[in-house]
């Protein structure tokens, strides 16, 4: 993030590179599907989790990001380390996302 590194590919490719560079593996804590869930409860999510969720702010597409913390847990608003991908030459950034529909949680396993 500090290096403003551009990774070829999408959000998944970026987070996969982050986990590899950190030397950690990941365990799947919650697994649903994009359109059908089951969706995770906010209490299941921890700082550092790699989340897959419906991006309600961008046409309801699938997206993944690294959970940083809740801005408003009741309203399901969270700060996420996010990477746009889609061949855009933009580094990762922190952004608030609606986490109403998180369908997969992967947790770092150190």
PDB file of N, CA and C in Angstrom:
ATOM      1  N   UNK A   1       0.830  -1.191   0.000  1.00  0.00           N
ATOM      2  CA  UNK A   1       0.000   0.000   0.000  1.00  0.00           C
ATOM      3  C   UNK A   1       0.873   1.253   0.000  1.00  0.00           C
ATOM      4  N   UNK A   2       1.863   1.291   0.877  1.00  0.00           N
ATOM      5  CA  UNK A   2       2.743   2.460   0.936  1.00  0.00           C
ATOM      6  C   UNK A   2       3.546   2.640  -0.348  1.00  0.00           C
ATOM      7  N   UNK A   3       3.845   1.537  -1.022  1.00  0.00           N
ATOM      8  CA  UNK A   3       4.602   1.593  -2.275  1.00  0.00           C
ATOM      9  C   UNK A   3       3.715   1.954  -3.464  1.00  0.00           C
ATOM     10  N   UNK A   4       2.395   1.967  -3.248  1.00  0.00           N
ATOM     11  CA  UNK A   4       1.412   2.258  -4.303  1.00  0.00           C
ATOM     12  C   UNK A   4       1.583   1.285  -5.485  1.00  0.00           C
ATOM     13  N   UNK A   5       1.832   0.030  -5.146  1.00  0.00           N
ATOM     14  CA  UNK A   5       2.082  -1.016  -6.132  1.00  0.00           C
ATOM     15  C   UNK A   5       0.837  -1.309  -6.955  1.00  0.00           C
ATOM     16  N   UNK A   6       1.029  -1.465  -8.248  1.00  0.00           N
ATOM     17  CA  UNK A   6      -0.043  -1.874  -9.153  1.00  0.00           C
ATOM     18  C   UNK A   6       0.168  -3.359  -9.445  1.00  0.00           C
ATOM     19  N   UNK A   7      -0.849  -4.160  -9.201  1.00  0.00           N
ATOM     20  CA  UNK A   7      -0.807  -5.600  -9.467  1.00  0.00           C
ATOM     21  C   UNK A   7      -1.693  -5.859 -10.680  1.00  0.00           C
ATOM     22  N   UNK A   8      -1.192  -6.600 -11.641  1.00  0.00           N
ATOM     23  CA  UNK A   8      -2.007  -6.923 -12.803  1.00  0.00           C
ATOM     24  C   UNK A   8      -3.142  -7.837 -12.376  1.00  0.00           C
ATOM     25  N   UNK A   9      -4.361  -7.488 -12.746  1.00  0.00           N
ATOM     26  CA  UNK A   9      -5.523  -8.298 -12.402  1.00  0.00           C
ATOM     27  C   UNK A   9      -6.509  -7.523 -11.553  1.00  0.00           C
ATOM     28  N   UNK A  10      -7.307  -8.261 -10.826  1.00  0.00           N
ATOM     29  CA  UNK A  10      -8.383  -7.650 -10.056  1.00  0.00           C
ATOM     30  C   UNK A  10      -8.148  -7.684  -8.564  1.00  0.00           C
ATOM     31  N   UNK A  11      -9.226  -7.467  -7.832  1.00  0.00           N
ATOM     32  CA  UNK A  11      -9.163  -7.399  -6.369  1.00  0.00           C
ATOM     33  C   UNK A  11      -8.615  -8.693  -5.775  1.00  0.00           C
ATOM     34  N   UNK A  12      -9.011  -9.835  -6.340  1.00  0.00           N
ATOM     35  CA  UNK A  12      -8.540 -11.122  -5.839  1.00  0.00           C
ATOM     36  C   UNK A  12      -7.032 -11.250  -6.021  1.00  0.00           C
ATOM     37  N   UNK A  13      -6.530 -10.869  -7.185  1.00  0.00           N
ATOM     38  CA  UNK A  13      -5.094 -10.966  -7.458  1.00  0.00           C
ATOM     39  C   UNK A  13      -4.289 -10.116  -6.478  1.00  0.00           C
ATOM     40  N   UNK A  14      -4.796  -8.926  -6.188  1.00  0.00           N
ATOM     41  CA  UNK A  14      -4.103  -8.026  -5.263  1.00  0.00           C
ATOM     42  C   UNK A  14      -4.017  -8.644  -3.868  1.00  0.00           C
ATOM     43  N   UNK A  15      -5.152  -9.104  -3.342  1.00  0.00           N
ATOM     44  CA  UNK A  15      -5.136  -9.663  -1.988  1.00  0.00           C
ATOM     45  C   UNK A  15      -4.350 -10.964  -1.916  1.00  0.00           C
ATOM     46  N   UNK A  16      -4.381 -11.744  -2.966  1.00  0.00           N
ATOM     47  CA  UNK A  16      -3.572 -12.956  -3.005  1.00  0.00           C
ATOM     48  C   UNK A  16      -2.086 -12.587  -2.903  1.00  0.00           C
ATOM     49  N   UNK A  17      -1.663 -11.539  -3.605  1.00  0.00           N
ATOM     50  CA  UNK A  17      -0.271 -11.075  -3.535  1.00  0.00           C
ATOM     51  C   UNK A  17       0.060 -10.558  -2.137  1.00  0.00           C
ATOM     52  N   UNK A  18      -0.869  -9.852  -1.513  1.00  0.00           N
ATOM     53  CA  UNK A  18      -0.664  -9.340  -0.151  1.00  0.00           C
ATOM     54  C   UNK A  18      -0.423 -10.497   0.814  1.00  0.00           C
ATOM     55  N   UNK A  19      -1.278 -11.510   0.758  1.00  0.00           N
ATOM     56  CA  UNK A  19      -1.139 -12.655   1.662  1.00  0.00           C
ATOM     57  C   UNK A  19       0.176 -13.394   1.394  1.00  0.00           C
ATOM     58  N   UNK A  20       0.532 -13.573   0.115  1.00  0.00           N
ATOM     59  CA  UNK A  20       1.789 -14.255  -0.219  1.00  0.00           C
ATOM     60  C   UNK A  20       2.990 -13.484   0.306  1.00  0.00           C
ATOM     61  N   UNK A  21       2.991 -12.170   0.093  1.00  0.00           N
ATOM     62  CA  UNK A  21       4.124 -11.346   0.551  1.00  0.00           C
ATOM     63  C   UNK A  21       4.237 -11.348   2.067  1.00  0.00           C
ATOM     64  N   UNK A  22       3.105 -11.456   2.742  1.00  0.00           N
ATOM     65  CA  UNK A  22       3.108 -11.497   4.209  1.00  0.00           C
ATOM     66  C   UNK A  22       3.488 -12.882   4.731  1.00  0.00           C
ATOM     67  N   UNK A  23       3.496 -13.872   3.835  1.00  0.00           N
ATOM     68  CA  UNK A  23       3.871 -15.223   4.233  1.00  0.00           C
ATOM     69  C   UNK A  23       2.813 -15.937   5.051  1.00  0.00           C
ATOM     70  N   UNK A  24       1.554 -15.591   4.833  1.00  0.00           N
ATOM     71  CA  UNK A  24       0.474 -16.239   5.578  1.00  0.00           C
ATOM     72  C   UNK A  24      -0.440 -17.011   4.631  1.00  0.00           C
ATOM     73  N   UNK A  25      -1.020 -18.057   5.164  1.00  0.00           N
ATOM     74  CA  UNK A  25      -2.049 -18.796   4.444  1.00  0.00           C
ATOM     75  C   UNK A  25      -3.391 -18.289   4.947  1.00  0.00           C
ATOM     76  N   UNK A  26      -4.465 -18.869   4.449  1.00  0.00           N
ATOM     77  CA  UNK A  26      -5.789 -18.416   4.879  1.00  0.00           C
ATOM     78  C   UNK A  26      -6.711 -19.608   5.101  1.00  0.00           C
ATOM     79  N   UNK A  27      -7.583 -19.446   6.067  1.00  0.00           N
ATOM     80  CA  UNK A  27      -8.612 -20.436   6.358  1.00  0.00           C
ATOM     81  C   UNK A  27      -9.962 -19.836   6.004  1.00  0.00           C
ATOM     82  N   UNK A  28     -10.814 -20.631   5.375  1.00  0.00           N
ATOM     83  CA  UNK A  28     -12.163 -20.164   5.074  1.00  0.00           C
ATOM     84  C   UNK A  28     -13.015 -20.324   6.322  1.00  0.00           C
ATOM     85  N   UNK A  29     -13.550 -19.217   6.806  1.00  0.00           N
ATOM     86  CA  UNK A  29     -14.345 -19.173   8.028  1.00  0.00           C
ATOM     87  C   UNK A  29     -15.837 -19.248   7.708  1.00  0.00           C
ATOM     88  N   UNK A  30     -16.223 -18.627   6.599  1.00  0.00           N
ATOM     89  CA  UNK A  30     -17.631 -18.611   6.179  1.00  0.00           C
ATOM     90  C   UNK A  30     -17.645 -18.725   4.664  1.00  0.00           C
ATOM     91  N   UNK A  31     -18.517 -19.598   4.136  1.00  0.00           N
ATOM     92  CA  UNK A  31     -18.589 -19.770   2.684  1.00  0.00           C
ATOM     93  C   UNK A  31     -20.032 -19.833   2.236  1.00  0.00           C
ATOM     94  N   UNK A  32     -20.391 -18.860   1.429  1.00  0.00           N
ATOM     95  CA  UNK A  32     -21.693 -18.843   0.777  1.00  0.00           C
ATOM     96  C   UNK A  32     -21.449 -18.607  -0.705  1.00  0.00           C
ATOM     97  N   UNK A  33     -22.478 -18.143  -1.400  1.00  0.00           N
ATOM     98  CA  UNK A  33     -22.323 -17.813  -2.807  1.00  0.00           C
ATOM     99  C   UNK A  33     -22.831 -16.400  -3.053  1.00  0.00           C
ATOM    100  N   UNK A  34     -22.352 -15.823  -4.126  1.00  0.00           N
ATOM    101  CA  UNK A  34     -22.653 -14.441  -4.490  1.00  0.00           C
ATOM    102  C   UNK A  34     -24.152 -14.131  -4.470  1.00  0.00           C
ATOM    103  N   UNK A  35     -24.931 -14.885  -5.166  1.00  0.00           N
ATOM    104  CA  UNK A  35     -26.343 -14.556  -5.300  1.00  0.00           C
ATOM    105  C   UNK A  35     -27.267 -15.144  -4.256  1.00  0.00           C
ATOM    106  N   UNK A  36     -26.817 -16.174  -3.549  1.00  0.00           N
ATOM    107  CA  UNK A  36     -27.735 -16.893  -2.674  1.00  0.00           C
ATOM    108  C   UNK A  36     -27.317 -16.971  -1.215  1.00  0.00           C
ATOM    109  N   UNK A  37     -26.108 -16.520  -0.884  1.00  0.00           N
ATOM    110  CA  UNK A  37     -25.680 -16.619   0.507  1.00  0.00           C
ATOM    111  C   UNK A  37     -25.307 -18.052   0.845  1.00  0.00           C
ATOM    112  N   UNK A  38     -25.393 -18.423   2.119  1.00  0.00           N
ATOM    113  CA  UNK A  38     -25.819 -17.565   3.222  1.00  0.00           C
ATOM    114  C   UNK A  38     -24.790 -16.463   3.458  1.00  0.00           C
ATOM    115  N   UNK A  39     -25.278 -15.323   3.922  1.00  0.00           N
ATOM    116  CA  UNK A  39     -24.425 -14.175   4.169  1.00  0.00           C
ATOM    117  C   UNK A  39     -23.992 -14.158   5.627  1.00  0.00           C
ATOM    118  N   UNK A  40     -22.790 -13.674   5.857  1.00  0.00           N
ATOM    119  CA  UNK A  40     -22.197 -13.677   7.195  1.00  0.00           C
ATOM    120  C   UNK A  40     -22.830 -12.623   8.095  1.00  0.00           C
ATOM    121  N   UNK A  41     -22.854 -12.921   9.383  1.00  0.00           N
ATOM    122  CA  UNK A  41     -23.241 -11.933  10.391  1.00  0.00           C
ATOM    123  C   UNK A  41     -22.031 -11.057  10.670  1.00  0.00           C
ATOM    124  N   UNK A  42     -22.262  -9.813  11.030  1.00  0.00           N
ATOM    125  CA  UNK A  42     -21.148  -8.893  11.280  1.00  0.00           C
ATOM    126  C   UNK A  42     -20.236  -9.394  12.397  1.00  0.00           C
ATOM    127  N   UNK A  43     -20.783 -10.138  13.348  1.00  0.00           N
ATOM    128  CA  UNK A  43     -19.990 -10.662  14.457  1.00  0.00           C
ATOM    129  C   UNK A  43     -18.955 -11.697  14.043  1.00  0.00           C
ATOM    130  N   UNK A  44     -19.097 -12.259  12.848  1.00  0.00           N
ATOM    131  CA  UNK A  44     -18.138 -13.248  12.345  1.00  0.00           C
ATOM    132  C   UNK A  44     -16.881 -12.598  11.774  1.00  0.00           C
ATOM    133  N   UNK A  45     -16.951 -11.308  11.460  1.00  0.00           N
ATOM    134  CA  UNK A  45     -15.880 -10.617  10.745  1.00  0.00           C
ATOM    135  C   UNK A  45     -14.865 -10.029  11.726  1.00  0.00           C
ATOM    136  N   UNK A  46     -13.575 -10.267  11.441  1.00  0.00           N
ATOM    137  CA  UNK A  46     -12.493  -9.751  12.281  1.00  0.00           C
ATOM    138  C   UNK A  46     -11.522  -8.918  11.446  1.00  0.00           C
ATOM    139  N   UNK A  47     -10.820  -8.027  12.116  1.00  0.00           N
ATOM    140  CA  UNK A  47      -9.800  -7.211  11.458  1.00  0.00           C
ATOM    141  C   UNK A  47      -8.795  -8.133  10.764  1.00  0.00           C
ATOM    142  N   UNK A  48      -8.483  -7.815   9.513  1.00  0.00           N
ATOM    143  CA  UNK A  48      -7.534  -8.613   8.738  1.00  0.00           C
ATOM    144  C   UNK A  48      -8.177  -9.677   7.874  1.00  0.00           C
ATOM    145  N   UNK A  49      -9.488  -9.884   8.005  1.00  0.00           N
ATOM    146  CA  UNK A  49     -10.177 -10.886   7.187  1.00  0.00           C
ATOM    147  C   UNK A  49     -10.251 -10.433   5.728  1.00  0.00           C
ATOM    148  N   UNK A  50     -10.110 -11.401   4.838  1.00  0.00           N
ATOM    149  CA  UNK A  50     -10.301 -11.190   3.405  1.00  0.00           C
ATOM    150  C   UNK A  50     -11.763 -11.529   3.150  1.00  0.00           C
ATOM    151  N   UNK A  51     -12.523 -10.548   2.696  1.00  0.00           N
ATOM    152  CA  UNK A  51     -13.963 -10.713   2.508  1.00  0.00           C
ATOM    153  C   UNK A  51     -14.342 -10.686   1.034  1.00  0.00           C
ATOM    154  N   UNK A  52     -15.307 -11.521   0.684  1.00  0.00           N
ATOM    155  CA  UNK A  52     -15.984 -11.430  -0.608  1.00  0.00           C
ATOM    156  C   UNK A  52     -17.388 -10.929  -0.319  1.00  0.00           C
ATOM    157  N   UNK A  53     -17.825  -9.919  -1.056  1.00  0.00           N
ATOM    158  CA  UNK A  53     -19.121  -9.307  -0.773  1.00  0.00           C
ATOM    159  C   UNK A  53     -19.713  -8.706  -2.040  1.00  0.00           C
ATOM    160  N   UNK A  54     -21.007  -8.441  -1.971  1.00  0.00           N
ATOM    161  CA  UNK A  54     -21.683  -7.756  -3.065  1.00  0.00           C
ATOM    162  C   UNK A  54     -21.387  -6.271  -2.920  1.00  0.00           C
ATOM    163  N   UNK A  55     -20.848  -5.673  -3.968  1.00  0.00           N
ATOM    164  CA  UNK A  55     -20.501  -4.251  -3.954  1.00  0.00           C
ATOM    165  C   UNK A  55     -21.731  -3.436  -4.353  1.00  0.00           C
ATOM    166  N   UNK A  56     -22.521  -3.075  -3.357  1.00  0.00           N
ATOM    167  CA  UNK A  56     -23.763  -2.339  -3.605  1.00  0.00           C
ATOM    168  C   UNK A  56     -23.507  -0.947  -4.165  1.00  0.00           C
ATOM    169  N   UNK A  57     -22.311  -0.421  -3.988  1.00  0.00           N
ATOM    170  CA  UNK A  57     -21.982   0.909  -4.491  1.00  0.00           C
ATOM    171  C   UNK A  57     -21.491   0.914  -5.927  1.00  0.00           C
ATOM    172  N   UNK A  58     -21.376  -0.276  -6.534  1.00  0.00           N
ATOM    173  CA  UNK A  58     -20.862  -0.371  -7.906  1.00  0.00           C
ATOM    174  C   UNK A  58     -21.616  -1.463  -8.655  1.00  0.00           C
ATOM    175  N   UNK A  59     -22.870  -1.221  -8.917  1.00  0.00           N
ATOM    176  CA  UNK A  59     -23.721  -2.104  -9.730  1.00  0.00           C
ATOM    177  C   UNK A  59     -23.932  -3.502  -9.168  1.00  0.00           C
ATOM    178  N   UNK A  60     -23.703  -3.700  -7.876  1.00  0.00           N
ATOM    179  CA  UNK A  60     -23.959  -5.003  -7.268  1.00  0.00           C
ATOM    180  C   UNK A  60     -23.030  -6.109  -7.728  1.00  0.00           C
ATOM    181  N   UNK A  61     -21.831  -5.748  -8.171  1.00  0.00           N
ATOM    182  CA  UNK A  61     -20.882  -6.763  -8.641  1.00  0.00           C
ATOM    183  C   UNK A  61     -20.193  -7.440  -7.464  1.00  0.00           C
ATOM    184  N   UNK A  62     -19.546  -8.562  -7.736  1.00  0.00           N
ATOM    185  CA  UNK A  62     -18.734  -9.241  -6.720  1.00  0.00           C
ATOM    186  C   UNK A  62     -17.482  -8.412  -6.475  1.00  0.00           C
ATOM    187  N   UNK A  63     -17.044  -8.358  -5.224  1.00  0.00           N
ATOM    188  CA  UNK A  63     -15.813  -7.641  -4.900  1.00  0.00           C
ATOM    189  C   UNK A  63     -15.191  -8.306  -3.687  1.00  0.00           C
ATOM    190  N   UNK A  64     -13.908  -8.106  -3.514  1.00  0.00           N
ATOM    191  CA  UNK A  64     -13.265  -8.587  -2.299  1.00  0.00           C
ATOM    192  C   UNK A  64     -12.335  -7.505  -1.781  1.00  0.00           C
ATOM    193  N   UNK A  65     -12.124  -7.537  -0.475  1.00  0.00           N
ATOM    194  CA  UNK A  65     -11.266  -6.549   0.156  1.00  0.00           C
ATOM    195  C   UNK A  65     -10.835  -7.031   1.528  1.00  0.00           C
ATOM    196  N   UNK A  66      -9.908  -6.306   2.124  1.00  0.00           N
ATOM    197  CA  UNK A  66      -9.371  -6.632   3.436  1.00  0.00           C
ATOM    198  C   UNK A  66     -10.066  -5.766   4.481  1.00  0.00           C
ATOM    199  N   UNK A  67     -10.699  -6.423   5.453  1.00  0.00           N
ATOM    200  CA  UNK A  67     -11.461  -5.722   6.483  1.00  0.00           C
ATOM    201  C   UNK A  67     -10.520  -4.998   7.440  1.00  0.00           C
ATOM    202  N   UNK A  68     -10.744  -3.681   7.606  1.00  0.00           N
ATOM    203  CA  UNK A  68      -9.938  -2.855   8.504  1.00  0.00           C
ATOM    204  C   UNK A  68     -10.691  -2.595   9.802  1.00  0.00           C
ATOM    205  N   UNK A  69     -11.990  -2.303   9.707  1.00  0.00           N
ATOM    206  CA  UNK A  69     -12.782  -2.052  10.909  1.00  0.00           C
ATOM    207  C   UNK A  69     -14.144  -1.487  10.564  1.00  0.00           C
ATOM    208  N   UNK A  70     -15.013  -1.529  11.545  1.00  0.00           N
ATOM    209  CA  UNK A  70     -16.367  -1.002  11.354  1.00  0.00           C
ATOM    210  C   UNK A  70     -16.384   0.515  11.503  1.00  0.00           C
ATOM    211  N   UNK A  71     -17.045   1.182  10.594  1.00  0.00           N
ATOM    212  CA  UNK A  71     -17.344   2.607  10.706  1.00  0.00           C
ATOM    213  C   UNK A  71     -18.670   2.736  11.445  1.00  0.00           C
ATOM    214  N   UNK A  72     -19.636   1.865  11.065  1.00  0.00           N
ATOM    215  CA  UNK A  72     -20.950   1.791  11.703  1.00  0.00           C
ATOM    216  C   UNK A  72     -21.441   0.353  11.530  1.00  0.00           C
ATOM    217  N   UNK A  73     -21.187  -0.475  12.539  1.00  0.00           N
ATOM    218  CA  UNK A  73     -21.513  -1.903  12.421  1.00  0.00           C
ATOM    219  C   UNK A  73     -23.006  -2.132  12.233  1.00  0.00           C
ATOM    220  N   UNK A  74     -23.831  -1.385  12.935  1.00  0.00           N
ATOM    221  CA  UNK A  74     -25.280  -1.570  12.822  1.00  0.00           C
ATOM    222  C   UNK A  74     -25.766  -1.309  11.391  1.00  0.00           C
ATOM    223  N   UNK A  75     -25.173  -0.308  10.741  1.00  0.00           N
ATOM    224  CA  UNK A  75     -25.539   0.011   9.356  1.00  0.00           C
ATOM    225  C   UNK A  75     -24.714  -0.789   8.348  1.00  0.00           C
ATOM    226  N   UNK A  76     -23.834  -1.685   8.858  1.00  0.00           N
ATOM    227  CA  UNK A  76     -22.983  -2.547   8.024  1.00  0.00           C
ATOM    228  C   UNK A  76     -22.003  -1.755   7.152  1.00  0.00           C
ATOM    229  N   UNK A  77     -21.536  -0.615   7.648  1.00  0.00           N
ATOM    230  CA  UNK A  77     -20.568   0.214   6.935  1.00  0.00           C
ATOM    231  C   UNK A  77     -19.178  -0.032   7.516  1.00  0.00           C
ATOM    232  N   UNK A  78     -18.236  -0.430   6.649  1.00  0.00           N
ATOM    233  CA  UNK A  78     -16.905  -0.800   7.132  1.00  0.00           C
ATOM    234  C   UNK A  78     -15.810  -0.197   6.268  1.00  0.00           C
ATOM    235  N   UNK A  79     -14.670   0.045   6.898  1.00  0.00           N
ATOM    236  CA  UNK A  79     -13.488   0.497   6.178  1.00  0.00           C
ATOM    237  C   UNK A  79     -12.774  -0.736   5.629  1.00  0.00           C
ATOM    238  N   UNK A  80     -12.487  -0.699   4.335  1.00  0.00           N
ATOM    239  CA  UNK A  80     -11.912  -1.835   3.620  1.00  0.00           C
ATOM    240  C   UNK A  80     -10.687  -1.376   2.838  1.00  0.00           C
ATOM    241  N   UNK A  81      -9.638  -2.193   2.842  1.00  0.00           N
ATOM    242  CA  UNK A  81      -8.535  -1.985   1.915  1.00  0.00           C
ATOM    243  C   UNK A  81      -8.982  -2.628   0.612  1.00  0.00           C
ATOM    244  N   UNK A  82      -9.146  -1.805  -0.411  1.00  0.00           N
ATOM    245  CA  UNK A  82      -9.772  -2.241  -1.648  1.00  0.00           C
ATOM    246  C   UNK A  82      -8.856  -1.979  -2.839  1.00  0.00           C
ATOM    247  N   UNK A  83      -8.949  -2.861  -3.820  1.00  0.00           N
ATOM    248  CA  UNK A  83      -8.186  -2.721  -5.058  1.00  0.00           C
ATOM    249  C   UNK A  83      -9.160  -2.802  -6.218  1.00  0.00           C
ATOM    250  N   UNK A  84      -9.175  -1.788  -7.049  1.00  0.00           N
ATOM    251  CA  UNK A  84     -10.170  -1.708  -8.122  1.00  0.00           C
ATOM    252  C   UNK A  84      -9.952  -2.753  -9.205  1.00  0.00           C
ATOM    253  N   UNK A  85      -8.724  -2.937  -9.621  1.00  0.00           N
ATOM    254  CA  UNK A  85      -8.474  -3.882 -10.705  1.00  0.00           C
ATOM    255  C   UNK A  85      -9.077  -3.400 -12.011  1.00  0.00           C
ATOM    256  N   UNK A  86      -9.683  -4.307 -12.759  1.00  0.00           N
ATOM    257  CA  UNK A  86     -10.307  -4.004 -14.052  1.00  0.00           C
ATOM    258  C   UNK A  86      -9.364  -3.249 -14.987  1.00  0.00           C
ATOM    259  N   UNK A  87      -8.096  -3.590 -14.969  1.00  0.00           N
ATOM    260  CA  UNK A  87      -7.071  -2.973 -15.817  1.00  0.00           C
ATOM    261  C   UNK A  87      -6.860  -1.488 -15.541  1.00  0.00           C
ATOM    262  N   UNK A  88      -7.378  -0.996 -14.422  1.00  0.00           N
ATOM    263  CA  UNK A  88      -7.126   0.401 -14.060  1.00  0.00           C
ATOM    264  C   UNK A  88      -5.749   0.491 -13.416  1.00  0.00           C
ATOM    265  N   UNK A  89      -5.035   1.510 -13.692  1.00  0.00           N
ATOM    266  CA  UNK A  89      -3.692   1.703 -13.148  1.00  0.00           C
ATOM    267  C   UNK A  89      -3.780   2.525 -11.869  1.00  0.00           C
ATOM    268  N   UNK A  90      -4.487   1.982 -10.883  1.00  0.00           N
ATOM    269  CA  UNK A  90      -4.683   2.661  -9.604  1.00  0.00           C
ATOM    270  C   UNK A  90      -4.206   1.751  -8.477  1.00  0.00           C
ATOM    271  N   UNK A  91      -3.520   2.319  -7.490  1.00  0.00           N
ATOM    272  CA  UNK A  91      -3.106   1.509  -6.338  1.00  0.00           C
ATOM    273  C   UNK A  91      -4.301   1.213  -5.425  1.00  0.00           C
ATOM    274  N   UNK A  92      -4.090   0.328  -4.488  1.00  0.00           N
ATOM    275  CA  UNK A  92      -5.130   0.028  -3.493  1.00  0.00           C
ATOM    276  C   UNK A  92      -5.413   1.278  -2.670  1.00  0.00           C
ATOM    277  N   UNK A  93      -6.612   1.312  -2.080  1.00  0.00           N
ATOM    278  CA  UNK A  93      -6.982   2.455  -1.250  1.00  0.00           C
ATOM    279  C   UNK A  93      -7.932   1.998  -0.160  1.00  0.00           C
ATOM    280  N   UNK A  94      -8.047   2.827   0.869  1.00  0.00           N
ATOM    281  CA  UNK A  94      -9.028   2.590   1.926  1.00  0.00           C
ATOM    282  C   UNK A  94     -10.328   3.244   1.504  1.00  0.00           C
ATOM    283  N   UNK A  95     -11.435   2.503   1.698  1.00  0.00           N
ATOM    284  CA  UNK A  95     -12.733   3.025   1.293  1.00  0.00           C
ATOM    285  C   UNK A  95     -13.808   2.378   2.159  1.00  0.00           C
ATOM    286  N   UNK A  96     -14.897   3.107   2.378  1.00  0.00           N
ATOM    287  CA  UNK A  96     -16.020   2.567   3.148  1.00  0.00           C
ATOM    288  C   UNK A  96     -16.947   1.812   2.197  1.00  0.00           C
ATOM    289  N   UNK A  97     -17.306   0.588   2.601  1.00  0.00           N
ATOM    290  CA  UNK A  97     -18.210  -0.256   1.815  1.00  0.00           C
ATOM    291  C   UNK A  97     -19.367  -0.731   2.677  1.00  0.00           C
ATOM    292  N   UNK A  98     -20.468  -1.025   2.008  1.00  0.00           N
ATOM    293  CA  UNK A  98     -21.641  -1.638   2.630  1.00  0.00           C
ATOM    294  C   UNK A  98     -21.392  -3.147   2.662  1.00  0.00           C
ATOM    295  N   UNK A  99     -21.314  -3.707   3.868  1.00  0.00           N
ATOM    296  CA  UNK A  99     -21.064  -5.147   4.003  1.00  0.00           C
ATOM    297  C   UNK A  99     -22.330  -5.906   4.386  1.00  0.00           C
ATOM    298  N   UNK A 100     -23.452  -5.517   3.808  1.00  0.00           N
ATOM    299  CA  UNK A 100     -24.718  -6.212   4.070  1.00  0.00           C
ATOM    300  C   UNK A 100     -24.710  -7.635   3.538  1.00  0.00           C
ATOM    301  N   UNK A 101     -23.931  -7.882   2.497  1.00  0.00           N
ATOM    302  CA  UNK A 101     -23.945  -9.194   1.857  1.00  0.00           C
ATOM    303  C   UNK A 101     -22.537  -9.755   1.687  1.00  0.00           C
ATOM    304  N   UNK A 102     -21.918 -10.125   2.802  1.00  0.00           N
ATOM    305  CA  UNK A 102     -20.610 -10.795   2.786  1.00  0.00           C
ATOM    306  C   UNK A 102     -20.885 -12.287   2.647  1.00  0.00           C
ATOM    307  N   UNK A 103     -20.367 -12.896   1.594  1.00  0.00           N
ATOM    308  CA  UNK A 103     -20.652 -14.317   1.381  1.00  0.00           C
ATOM    309  C   UNK A 103     -19.439 -15.218   1.574  1.00  0.00           C
ATOM    310  N   UNK A 104     -18.264 -14.636   1.791  1.00  0.00           N
ATOM    311  CA  UNK A 104     -17.109 -15.475   2.112  1.00  0.00           C
ATOM    312  C   UNK A 104     -16.154 -14.689   3.004  1.00  0.00           C
ATOM    313  N   UNK A 105     -15.659 -15.374   4.032  1.00  0.00           N
ATOM    314  CA  UNK A 105     -14.663 -14.804   4.937  1.00  0.00           C
ATOM    315  C   UNK A 105     -13.464 -15.739   4.956  1.00  0.00           C
ATOM    316  N   UNK A 106     -12.293 -15.185   4.657  1.00  0.00           N
ATOM    317  CA  UNK A 106     -11.051 -15.947   4.766  1.00  0.00           C
ATOM    318  C   UNK A 106     -10.165 -15.224   5.776  1.00  0.00           C
ATOM    319  N   UNK A 107      -9.658 -15.972   6.721  1.00  0.00           N
ATOM    320  CA  UNK A 107      -8.881 -15.396   7.824  1.00  0.00           C
ATOM    321  C   UNK A 107      -7.417 -15.799   7.697  1.00  0.00           C
ATOM    322  N   UNK A 108      -6.500 -14.832   7.907  1.00  0.00           N
ATOM    323  CA  UNK A 108      -5.073 -15.169   7.874  1.00  0.00           C
ATOM    324  C   UNK A 108      -4.738 -16.231   8.914  1.00  0.00           C
ATOM    325  N   UNK A 109      -3.907 -17.161   8.517  1.00  0.00           N
ATOM    326  CA  UNK A 109      -3.444 -18.222   9.402  1.00  0.00           C
ATOM    327  C   UNK A 109      -1.929 -18.093   9.475  1.00  0.00           C
ATOM    328  N   UNK A 110      -1.450 -17.524  10.561  1.00  0.00           N
ATOM    329  CA  UNK A 110      -0.020 -17.222  10.681  1.00  0.00           C
ATOM    330  C   UNK A 110       0.735 -18.429  11.196  1.00  0.00           C
TER     331      UNK A 110
END
